[in-house]
Amino acid sequence: MDIKQQLLRSENKPVSCIEMHTCGEPTRIVTDGYPDLHGTLLEQRAEAKTKYDHIRERVLLEPRGHYDMYGAILRPETELTTSGEAHIGVLFMTNDGYSTMCGHATIALGRFLVDTHDLHIFPRRNEIKYDPHTRYAVINLHAPCGLVEVTVPTNEDGSASDPQRPVSFVSVPSFAKGTNIAIPIPAHLRWSELPSDRAEVHAGFAYGGAFYCIVTATELGFANGLKAVDLEALNRASRGLKSAILVNRDLSRYYEHNSEPEMSFLYGVIVTDNMNVQNERVAGSELGVCYFAAEEIDRSPTGSGVAARAALAYLEETRSENESWAYHSLVSKLGIGPPFIGTIVEGNTDGGKPQHHQEPSQTTKKTEVRVKVEGQAYYTGFSTFSVEKEDPLGDSGFAFRNLSGA
């Protein structure tokens, strides 16, 4: 018996994955070896948290992964697949838990779900319809935040995806909860770039499947924006800002979902800057660095963040329906990969008023938009992760940066 066979017979079932990246951001898609989950998708998410979180750690963290790894668990059976509204469900994994939406992973999943013909992995693969004239297939993906429509370019007969053209998805209803909100920064959370005479930072809050605080780099005290930015310094600033938000109960209303309590948490901080990039496909461009989960840095422009930023711009009346915008990450800024293209494809306003820090009694303006996000994903490999019963590290993983000398 060779080593591979021995490992496959180990008492901890090996976990098999497809490896992909979207604009440099990894997605590790679990295709086999994950235990069955039960109930609605949110109930499955809760079960994954309470019973199988060690598998998330094993798949994403060291020694098999790294702090900024990202993962997806395919869920063939959910309440929306049973009703016929969705073809398949998914749970998203981060370095510290389970996110409610992920655009870059959705783009990667779009390609993989068209490419696979393994009905054990994707039982409803044969239900996918494609248009032979446009050569696009549509997949209805059930994410924890709701139903997401994914449009995937295909080859001539629809049997495989076309890597030369972008995948797109239409977001769940996205909205801004507040613009130009004053966030007090306590002395112990300040960072060195913030001028000494500044006691607060102004930022926006918006939802695109998850809640983000959206702030410009100059507002954080970085005079040159994100040009040649010191990432360690930016990390300290974003950490200080997020902590200042979380310790201030008055600010919690800016990341409360009106109808889905499970979505009511601040997922990340996106630091933005202007870009002057000419592109005939878009009306403008901007740069962003997203810190999500436990200070994980997104290599991509962040798909759910694009939806949130578009919703905020729509509320501020700096973005219109059907106006496309290029959203760059630090990776695509260097020309290593393409940006995401975000387009508001549907908007709805009920005439309410946006919340401002200066006027806390005002009601939230319910301005919902749906945003089409385009991007390109590629395969990077295939993995099977095993655990020997004698391994002193056990069947989970660890984050080296979180280890202390105590």
Tab-separated table of C-alpha atoms in Angstrom:
chain	number	residue	atom	x	y	z
A	1	MET	CA	0.000	0.000	0.000
A	2	ASP	CA	1.506	3.376	-1.005
A	3	ILE	CA	1.440	6.548	1.121
A	4	LYS	CA	-1.549	8.035	-0.706
A	5	GLN	CA	-3.636	4.930	-0.086
A	6	GLN	CA	-2.641	4.884	3.587
A	7	LEU	CA	-3.721	8.504	4.015
A	8	LEU	CA	-7.009	7.899	2.226
A	9	ARG	CA	-7.738	5.115	4.731
A	10	SER	CA	-7.095	7.359	7.746
A	11	GLU	CA	-9.838	7.614	10.364
A	12	ASN	CA	-10.433	11.308	9.546
A	13	LYS	CA	-11.999	11.308	6.101
A	14	PRO	CA	-9.887	13.233	3.574
A	15	VAL	CA	-11.366	16.440	2.185
A	16	SER	CA	-11.058	17.022	-1.552
A	17	CYS	CA	-11.087	20.499	-3.082
A	18	ILE	CA	-10.938	22.359	-6.375
A	19	GLU	CA	-8.553	25.333	-6.234
A	20	MET	CA	-9.410	28.559	-8.076
A	21	HIS	CA	-8.625	32.253	-7.911
A	22	THR	CA	-10.509	35.395	-8.878
A	23	CYS	CA	-8.241	38.402	-9.452
A	24	GLY	CA	-5.682	36.685	-7.236
A	25	GLU	CA	-8.070	35.893	-4.375
A	26	PRO	CA	-8.246	32.129	-3.713
A	27	THR	CA	-11.362	29.993	-3.476
A	28	ARG	CA	-10.914	26.471	-2.120
A	29	ILE	CA	-14.103	24.638	-3.148
A	30	VAL	CA	-14.867	21.570	-1.036
A	31	THR	CA	-16.198	18.835	-3.329
A	32	ASP	CA	-15.936	15.703	-1.153
A	33	GLY	CA	-15.307	14.666	2.435
A	34	TYR	CA	-17.459	17.224	4.247
A	35	PRO	CA	-20.113	15.776	6.584
A	36	ASP	CA	-23.779	16.073	5.704
A	37	LEU	CA	-25.650	19.087	7.090
A	38	HIS	CA	-29.343	19.440	7.825
A	39	GLY	CA	-32.204	21.927	7.637
A	40	THR	CA	-32.356	25.299	5.925
A	41	LEU	CA	-29.151	26.827	4.598
A	42	LEU	CA	-28.857	29.095	7.646
A	43	GLU	CA	-29.441	26.083	9.894
A	44	GLN	CA	-26.717	24.245	7.981
A	45	ARG	CA	-24.445	27.245	8.527
A	46	ALA	CA	-25.143	27.083	12.263
A	47	GLU	CA	-24.453	23.325	12.316
A	48	ALA	CA	-21.165	23.854	10.469
A	49	LYS	CA	-20.171	26.416	13.123
A	50	THR	CA	-21.031	24.269	16.119
A	51	LYS	CA	-20.083	20.743	14.954
A	52	TYR	CA	-17.570	20.981	12.134
A	53	ASP	CA	-15.579	24.151	12.588
A	54	HIS	CA	-12.404	22.097	12.948
A	55	ILE	CA	-12.806	21.119	9.285
A	56	ARG	CA	-12.921	24.800	8.285
A	57	GLU	CA	-9.689	25.288	10.236
A	58	ARG	CA	-8.134	22.197	8.687
A	59	VAL	CA	-8.958	23.255	5.120
A	60	LEU	CA	-8.158	26.969	5.386
A	61	LEU	CA	-5.502	27.493	8.046
A	62	GLU	CA	-1.955	26.231	8.474
A	63	PRO	CA	-0.341	23.809	7.797
A	64	ARG	CA	-2.613	23.162	4.777
A	65	GLY	CA	-3.628	26.735	4.065
A	66	HIS	CA	-2.805	30.245	5.239
A	67	TYR	CA	-4.405	33.183	7.055
A	68	ASP	CA	-5.894	34.752	3.918
A	69	MET	CA	-7.263	31.532	2.406
A	70	TYR	CA	-10.959	31.452	1.496
A	71	GLY	CA	-13.288	28.493	1.045
A	72	ALA	CA	-16.697	27.332	-0.160
A	73	ILE	CA	-18.752	24.288	0.813
A	74	LEU	CA	-21.276	23.167	-1.797
A	75	ARG	CA	-24.721	22.370	-0.367
A	76	PRO	CA	-26.818	20.407	-2.880
A	77	GLU	CA	-29.930	20.400	-0.665
A	78	THR	CA	-31.432	23.587	0.771
A	79	GLU	CA	-34.952	24.936	1.119
A	80	LEU	CA	-34.530	26.824	-2.163
A	81	THR	CA	-33.278	23.808	-4.123
A	82	THR	CA	-36.268	21.854	-2.785
A	83	SER	CA	-38.648	24.582	-3.968
A	84	GLY	CA	-36.949	24.714	-7.369
A	85	GLU	CA	-35.749	28.310	-6.977
A	86	ALA	CA	-32.062	27.380	-6.714
A	87	HIS	CA	-29.862	24.839	-8.443
A	88	ILE	CA	-27.440	24.493	-5.510
A	89	GLY	CA	-26.508	26.149	-2.235
A	90	VAL	CA	-23.183	27.201	-0.767
A	91	LEU	CA	-21.585	28.095	2.542
A	92	PHE	CA	-18.627	30.475	2.511
A	93	MET	CA	-15.649	30.055	4.870
A	94	THR	CA	-13.172	32.683	6.136
A	95	ASN	CA	-10.242	32.667	8.525
A	96	ASP	CA	-12.595	33.065	11.499
A	97	GLY	CA	-16.002	31.802	10.439
A	98	TYR	CA	-18.692	31.725	7.781
A	99	SER	CA	-19.538	34.780	5.698
A	100	THR	CA	-23.003	35.464	4.297
A	101	MET	CA	-21.934	36.394	0.764
A	102	CYS	CA	-18.815	36.313	-1.366
A	103	GLY	CA	-18.607	37.730	-4.870
A	104	HIS	CA	-15.186	36.456	-5.870
A	105	ALA	CA	-16.111	32.907	-4.796
A	106	THR	CA	-19.459	33.176	-6.625
A	107	ILE	CA	-17.601	34.057	-9.828
A	108	ALA	CA	-15.305	31.048	-9.372
A	109	LEU	CA	-18.230	28.775	-8.514
A	110	GLY	CA	-20.024	29.857	-11.674
A	111	ARG	CA	-17.272	28.417	-13.831
A	112	PHE	CA	-16.842	25.256	-11.782
A	113	LEU	CA	-20.568	24.443	-11.646
A	114	VAL	CA	-20.799	24.665	-15.433
A	115	ASP	CA	-17.630	22.617	-15.900
A	116	THR	CA	-18.460	19.754	-13.557
A	117	HIS	CA	-20.672	16.935	-14.778
A	118	ASP	CA	-20.325	14.904	-11.591
A	119	LEU	CA	-23.879	14.539	-10.288
A	120	HIS	CA	-22.540	13.528	-6.876
A	121	ILE	CA	-21.087	17.022	-6.583
A	122	PHE	CA	-23.856	18.893	-8.418
A	123	PRO	CA	-27.022	16.767	-8.658
A	124	ARG	CA	-28.932	19.401	-10.674
A	125	ARG	CA	-26.186	20.019	-13.234
A	126	ASN	CA	-28.379	18.741	-16.057
A	127	GLU	CA	-31.047	21.317	-15.197
A	128	ILE	CA	-28.756	24.196	-16.176
A	129	LYS	CA	-30.044	25.918	-19.288
A	130	TYR	CA	-27.822	27.744	-21.719
A	131	ASP	CA	-28.525	29.998	-24.667
A	132	PRO	CA	-26.759	28.667	-27.789
A	133	HIS	CA	-26.925	32.100	-29.423
A	134	THR	CA	-25.271	34.114	-26.642
A	135	ARG	CA	-23.420	31.076	-25.218
A	136	TYR	CA	-24.328	31.900	-21.621
A	137	ALA	CA	-25.678	29.600	-18.917
A	138	VAL	CA	-27.546	30.787	-15.816
A	139	ILE	CA	-27.142	29.224	-12.376
A	140	ASN	CA	-29.338	30.143	-9.415
A	141	LEU	CA	-27.048	29.964	-6.396
A	142	HIS	CA	-28.469	29.905	-2.866
A	143	ALA	CA	-26.066	31.891	-0.676
A	144	PRO	CA	-26.737	32.539	3.032
A	145	CYS	CA	-27.799	36.109	2.167
A	146	GLY	CA	-30.300	34.928	-0.455
A	147	LEU	CA	-30.649	33.894	-4.080
A	148	VAL	CA	-27.930	35.026	-6.478
A	149	GLU	CA	-28.238	34.721	-10.255
A	150	VAL	CA	-24.924	33.765	-11.853
A	151	THR	CA	-24.395	34.080	-15.615
A	152	VAL	CA	-21.527	32.020	-17.016
A	153	PRO	CA	-20.073	32.177	-20.540
A	154	THR	CA	-19.851	28.766	-22.172
A	155	ASN	CA	-18.464	26.956	-25.168
A	156	GLU	CA	-20.693	26.226	-28.190
A	157	ASP	CA	-22.669	23.345	-26.674
A	158	GLY	CA	-22.802	24.619	-23.083
A	159	SER	CA	-20.754	21.717	-21.733
A	160	ALA	CA	-17.950	23.870	-20.313
A	161	SER	CA	-17.262	27.448	-19.300
A	162	ASP	CA	-15.395	29.910	-21.495
A	163	PRO	CA	-12.432	31.357	-19.508
A	164	GLN	CA	-11.936	34.178	-22.012
A	165	ARG	CA	-15.161	35.957	-21.036
A	166	PRO	CA	-16.194	37.221	-17.583
A	167	VAL	CA	-18.677	35.566	-15.267
A	168	SER	CA	-21.276	37.880	-13.749
A	169	PHE	CA	-23.790	37.734	-10.938
A	170	VAL	CA	-26.649	39.959	-9.843
A	171	SER	CA	-26.511	40.808	-6.171
A	172	VAL	CA	-29.222	40.376	-3.590
A	173	PRO	CA	-30.982	43.691	-2.826
A	174	SER	CA	-28.221	46.022	-1.651
A	175	PHE	CA	-28.613	49.280	0.240
A	176	ALA	CA	-26.777	51.964	2.168
A	177	LYS	CA	-27.583	52.492	5.843
A	178	GLY	CA	-25.750	55.779	6.310
A	179	THR	CA	-23.527	58.295	4.574
A	180	ASN	CA	-20.912	60.596	6.057
A	181	ILE	CA	-21.381	59.043	9.503
A	182	ALA	CA	-19.159	60.487	12.238
A	183	ILE	CA	-17.291	57.689	14.041
A	184	PRO	CA	-15.588	58.777	17.298
A	185	ILE	CA	-12.088	57.296	17.674
A	186	PRO	CA	-11.127	56.648	21.326
A	187	ALA	CA	-7.558	57.524	22.266
A	188	HIS	CA	-6.492	53.890	22.730
A	189	LEU	CA	-7.651	52.982	19.199
A	190	ARG	CA	-5.991	55.846	17.327
A	191	TRP	CA	-3.355	55.236	14.662
A	192	SER	CA	-0.337	57.406	13.951
A	193	GLU	CA	-1.536	58.667	10.546
A	194	LEU	CA	-4.680	60.203	12.031
A	195	PRO	CA	-3.961	63.912	12.759
A	196	SER	CA	-3.860	64.762	16.452
A	197	ASP	CA	-6.678	67.287	16.097
A	198	ARG	CA	-9.062	64.694	14.639
A	199	ALA	CA	-11.415	63.053	17.134
A	200	GLU	CA	-13.555	61.250	14.579
A	201	VAL	CA	-13.611	59.730	11.110
A	202	HIS	CA	-16.458	60.025	8.603
A	203	ALA	CA	-17.535	56.968	6.627
A	204	GLY	CA	-20.493	55.260	4.954
A	205	PHE	CA	-22.197	51.973	5.775
A	206	ALA	CA	-23.753	49.723	3.160
A	207	TYR	CA	-24.925	46.166	2.556
A	208	GLY	CA	-24.224	44.027	-0.501
A	209	GLY	CA	-24.917	40.604	1.011
A	210	ALA	CA	-22.763	41.581	4.003
A	211	PHE	CA	-22.275	44.895	5.808
A	212	TYR	CA	-19.252	47.098	5.194
A	213	CYS	CA	-17.921	50.365	6.516
A	214	ILE	CA	-16.641	52.284	3.477
A	215	VAL	CA	-14.072	55.031	4.056
A	216	THR	CA	-11.556	56.913	1.921
A	217	ALA	CA	-7.853	56.505	2.602
A	218	THR	CA	-7.434	60.256	2.979
A	219	GLU	CA	-10.145	60.328	5.637
A	220	LEU	CA	-8.054	57.836	7.620
A	221	GLY	CA	-5.125	60.244	7.432
A	222	PHE	CA	-3.212	58.777	4.486
A	223	ALA	CA	-2.468	61.979	2.578
A	224	ASN	CA	-1.445	60.167	-0.608
A	225	GLY	CA	-4.440	57.862	-0.569
A	226	LEU	CA	-3.632	54.310	-1.603
A	227	LYS	CA	-0.667	55.301	-3.744
A	228	ALA	CA	2.375	53.336	-2.508
A	229	VAL	CA	0.488	52.726	0.734
A	230	ASP	CA	2.107	51.029	3.729
A	231	LEU	CA	-0.104	47.961	4.191
A	232	GLU	CA	0.913	47.471	7.822
A	233	ALA	CA	-0.081	51.048	8.589
A	234	LEU	CA	-3.341	50.649	6.671
A	235	ASN	CA	-4.020	47.446	8.573
A	236	ARG	CA	-3.597	49.252	11.903
A	237	ALA	CA	-5.910	52.045	10.786
A	238	SER	CA	-8.649	49.702	9.546
A	239	ARG	CA	-8.379	47.628	12.725
A	240	GLY	CA	-8.668	50.758	14.865
A	241	LEU	CA	-11.655	52.005	12.880
A	242	LYS	CA	-13.521	48.698	13.030
A	243	SER	CA	-12.870	48.409	16.763
A	244	ALA	CA	-14.120	51.969	17.285
A	245	ILE	CA	-17.342	51.059	15.481
A	246	LEU	CA	-17.903	47.836	17.382
A	247	VAL	CA	-17.400	49.380	20.840
A	248	ASN	CA	-19.891	52.162	20.069
A	249	ARG	CA	-23.429	50.828	20.491
A	250	ASP	CA	-24.917	53.908	18.856
A	251	LEU	CA	-23.336	52.844	15.567
A	252	SER	CA	-24.825	49.337	15.514
A	253	ARG	CA	-27.939	50.569	13.698
A	254	TYR	CA	-25.796	51.125	10.613
A	255	TYR	CA	-25.188	47.405	10.229
A	256	GLU	CA	-28.597	46.072	11.233
A	257	HIS	CA	-30.544	44.278	8.524
A	258	ASN	CA	-34.218	45.212	8.491
A	259	SER	CA	-35.506	41.685	7.892
A	260	GLU	CA	-32.629	39.205	8.352
A	261	PRO	CA	-31.090	39.218	11.877
A	262	GLU	CA	-28.437	36.707	10.745
A	263	MET	CA	-27.021	39.384	8.418
A	264	SER	CA	-26.761	42.050	11.153
A	265	PHE	CA	-23.027	42.212	11.770
A	266	LEU	CA	-20.166	44.320	10.443
A	267	TYR	CA	-18.237	42.055	8.105
A	268	GLY	CA	-15.512	44.376	6.869
A	269	VAL	CA	-13.920	47.747	6.271
A	270	ILE	CA	-13.225	48.898	2.698
A	271	VAL	CA	-10.663	51.670	2.234
A	272	THR	CA	-11.104	53.462	-1.097
A	273	ASP	CA	-9.292	55.882	-3.364
A	274	ASN	CA	-9.935	57.472	-6.743
A	275	MET	CA	-8.300	56.204	-9.918
A	276	ASN	CA	-7.870	57.946	-13.251
A	277	VAL	CA	-8.068	54.997	-15.621
A	278	GLN	CA	-9.553	55.465	-19.074
A	279	ASN	CA	-11.734	52.572	-20.171
A	280	GLU	CA	-14.422	52.879	-22.800
A	281	ARG	CA	-16.524	50.198	-21.086
A	282	VAL	CA	-16.949	52.165	-17.856
A	283	ALA	CA	-17.805	55.662	-16.694
A	284	GLY	CA	-15.099	55.698	-14.031
A	285	SER	CA	-12.737	53.705	-11.855
A	286	GLU	CA	-11.821	53.461	-8.199
A	287	LEU	CA	-9.441	51.515	-6.012
A	288	GLY	CA	-10.241	49.665	-2.806
A	289	VAL	CA	-8.633	47.529	-0.127
A	290	CYS	CA	-11.057	45.313	1.780
A	291	TYR	CA	-10.349	44.021	5.271
A	292	PHE	CA	-12.899	41.361	6.143
A	293	ALA	CA	-13.478	38.676	8.776
A	294	ALA	CA	-10.452	38.674	11.134
A	295	GLU	CA	-8.366	41.267	9.232
A	296	GLU	CA	-8.216	39.082	6.150
A	297	ILE	CA	-7.137	41.151	3.126
A	298	ASP	CA	-9.006	40.543	-0.110
A	299	ARG	CA	-6.781	40.289	-3.164
A	300	SER	CA	-9.834	40.854	-5.359
A	301	PRO	CA	-12.008	43.992	-5.442
A	302	THR	CA	-14.598	42.123	-3.270
A	303	GLY	CA	-17.831	41.332	-5.106
A	304	SER	CA	-20.229	41.909	-2.214
A	305	GLY	CA	-18.216	45.044	-1.453
A	306	VAL	CA	-18.739	46.273	-5.016
A	307	ALA	CA	-22.507	45.873	-4.533
A	308	ALA	CA	-22.312	47.753	-1.225
A	309	ARG	CA	-20.170	50.551	-2.694
A	310	ALA	CA	-22.516	50.920	-5.651
A	311	ALA	CA	-25.497	51.124	-3.273
A	312	LEU	CA	-23.727	53.828	-1.262
A	313	ALA	CA	-22.873	55.800	-4.412
A	314	TYR	CA	-26.476	55.455	-5.590
A	315	LEU	CA	-27.746	56.883	-2.296
A	316	GLU	CA	-25.242	59.732	-2.556
A	317	GLU	CA	-26.438	60.324	-6.138
A	318	THR	CA	-22.935	59.906	-7.563
A	319	ARG	CA	-23.902	56.746	-9.484
A	320	SER	CA	-26.857	56.087	-11.771
A	321	GLU	CA	-28.649	53.009	-13.040
A	322	ASN	CA	-26.939	51.287	-15.968
A	323	GLU	CA	-23.711	53.196	-15.309
A	324	SER	CA	-20.771	50.795	-15.189
A	325	TRP	CA	-17.801	51.377	-12.903
A	326	ALA	CA	-14.448	49.604	-12.640
A	327	TYR	CA	-13.466	48.481	-9.147
A	328	HIS	CA	-9.775	47.757	-8.746
A	329	SER	CA	-7.860	45.936	-6.032
A	330	LEU	CA	-4.169	46.395	-5.329
A	331	VAL	CA	-3.606	43.368	-7.599
A	332	SER	CA	-5.562	44.600	-10.622
A	333	LYS	CA	-4.162	48.100	-10.126
A	334	LEU	CA	-0.790	46.672	-11.143
A	335	GLY	CA	-2.276	45.179	-14.278
A	336	ILE	CA	-1.821	41.609	-13.038
A	337	GLY	CA	-5.505	40.881	-13.501
A	338	PRO	CA	-8.716	42.618	-14.596
A	339	PRO	CA	-10.878	44.654	-12.201
A	340	PHE	CA	-14.467	43.868	-11.310
A	341	ILE	CA	-17.089	45.795	-13.280
A	342	GLY	CA	-20.097	46.877	-11.240
A	343	THR	CA	-23.336	48.110	-12.803
A	344	ILE	CA	-26.543	49.087	-11.017
A	345	VAL	CA	-29.188	47.224	-12.985
A	346	GLU	CA	-32.181	48.022	-10.785
A	347	GLY	CA	-32.920	50.732	-8.260
A	348	ASN	CA	-35.853	51.453	-5.967
A	349	THR	CA	-36.445	54.415	-3.653
A	350	ASP	CA	-39.370	54.816	-1.270
A	351	GLY	CA	-38.705	58.471	-0.431
A	352	GLY	CA	-37.298	57.970	3.040
A	353	LYS	CA	-34.270	59.809	4.413
A	354	PRO	CA	-30.706	58.553	4.863
A	355	GLN	CA	-29.308	58.355	8.364
A	356	HIS	CA	-26.675	60.899	9.358
A	357	HIS	CA	-24.721	61.010	12.587
A	358	GLN	CA	-25.890	64.585	13.104
A	359	GLU	CA	-29.571	63.629	12.811
A	360	PRO	CA	-30.044	60.283	14.598
A	361	SER	CA	-33.819	60.614	14.718
A	362	GLN	CA	-34.168	60.293	10.943
A	363	THR	CA	-35.317	57.040	9.423
A	364	THR	CA	-33.225	55.001	7.064
A	365	LYS	CA	-33.740	55.721	3.379
A	366	LYS	CA	-34.760	52.420	1.889
A	367	THR	CA	-32.940	52.677	-1.380
A	368	GLU	CA	-32.391	49.170	-2.663
A	369	VAL	CA	-30.420	48.366	-5.773
A	370	ARG	CA	-29.357	45.248	-7.546
A	371	VAL	CA	-25.842	45.320	-8.868
A	372	LYS	CA	-24.355	43.207	-11.633
A	373	VAL	CA	-20.745	42.327	-10.820
A	374	GLU	CA	-18.430	40.944	-13.518
A	375	GLY	CA	-15.080	39.258	-13.008
A	376	GLN	CA	-12.881	36.406	-14.195
A	377	ALA	CA	-11.792	33.304	-12.321
A	378	TYR	CA	-9.286	30.588	-13.153
A	379	TYR	CA	-8.324	27.122	-11.945
A	380	THR	CA	-5.094	26.717	-9.991
A	381	GLY	CA	-5.166	23.069	-8.954
A	382	PHE	CA	-6.760	20.182	-7.097
A	383	SER	CA	-6.159	19.142	-3.484
A	384	THR	CA	-6.948	16.329	-1.092
A	385	PHE	CA	-6.240	17.054	2.571
A	386	SER	CA	-5.736	14.244	5.063
A	387	VAL	CA	-4.900	13.882	8.753
A	388	GLU	CA	-2.826	11.139	10.346
A	389	LYS	CA	-4.173	10.047	13.720
A	390	GLU	CA	-0.667	10.375	15.194
A	391	ASP	CA	-0.345	14.025	14.115
A	392	PRO	CA	0.074	16.129	17.298
A	393	LEU	CA	-1.491	19.134	15.551
A	394	GLY	CA	-4.777	17.237	15.457
A	395	ASP	CA	-7.455	17.386	12.780
A	396	SER	CA	-7.850	21.165	12.615
A	397	GLY	CA	-5.393	23.994	11.877
A	398	PHE	CA	-3.823	27.096	13.333
A	399	ALA	CA	-2.956	30.679	12.432
A	400	PHE	CA	0.719	31.359	13.071
A	401	ARG	CA	0.181	35.115	13.414
A	402	ASN	CA	-2.205	34.491	16.328
A	403	LEU	CA	0.271	32.434	18.339
A	404	SER	CA	1.694	34.169	21.385
A	405	GLY	CA	4.881	33.497	23.313
A	406	ALA	CA	2.962	33.211	26.574
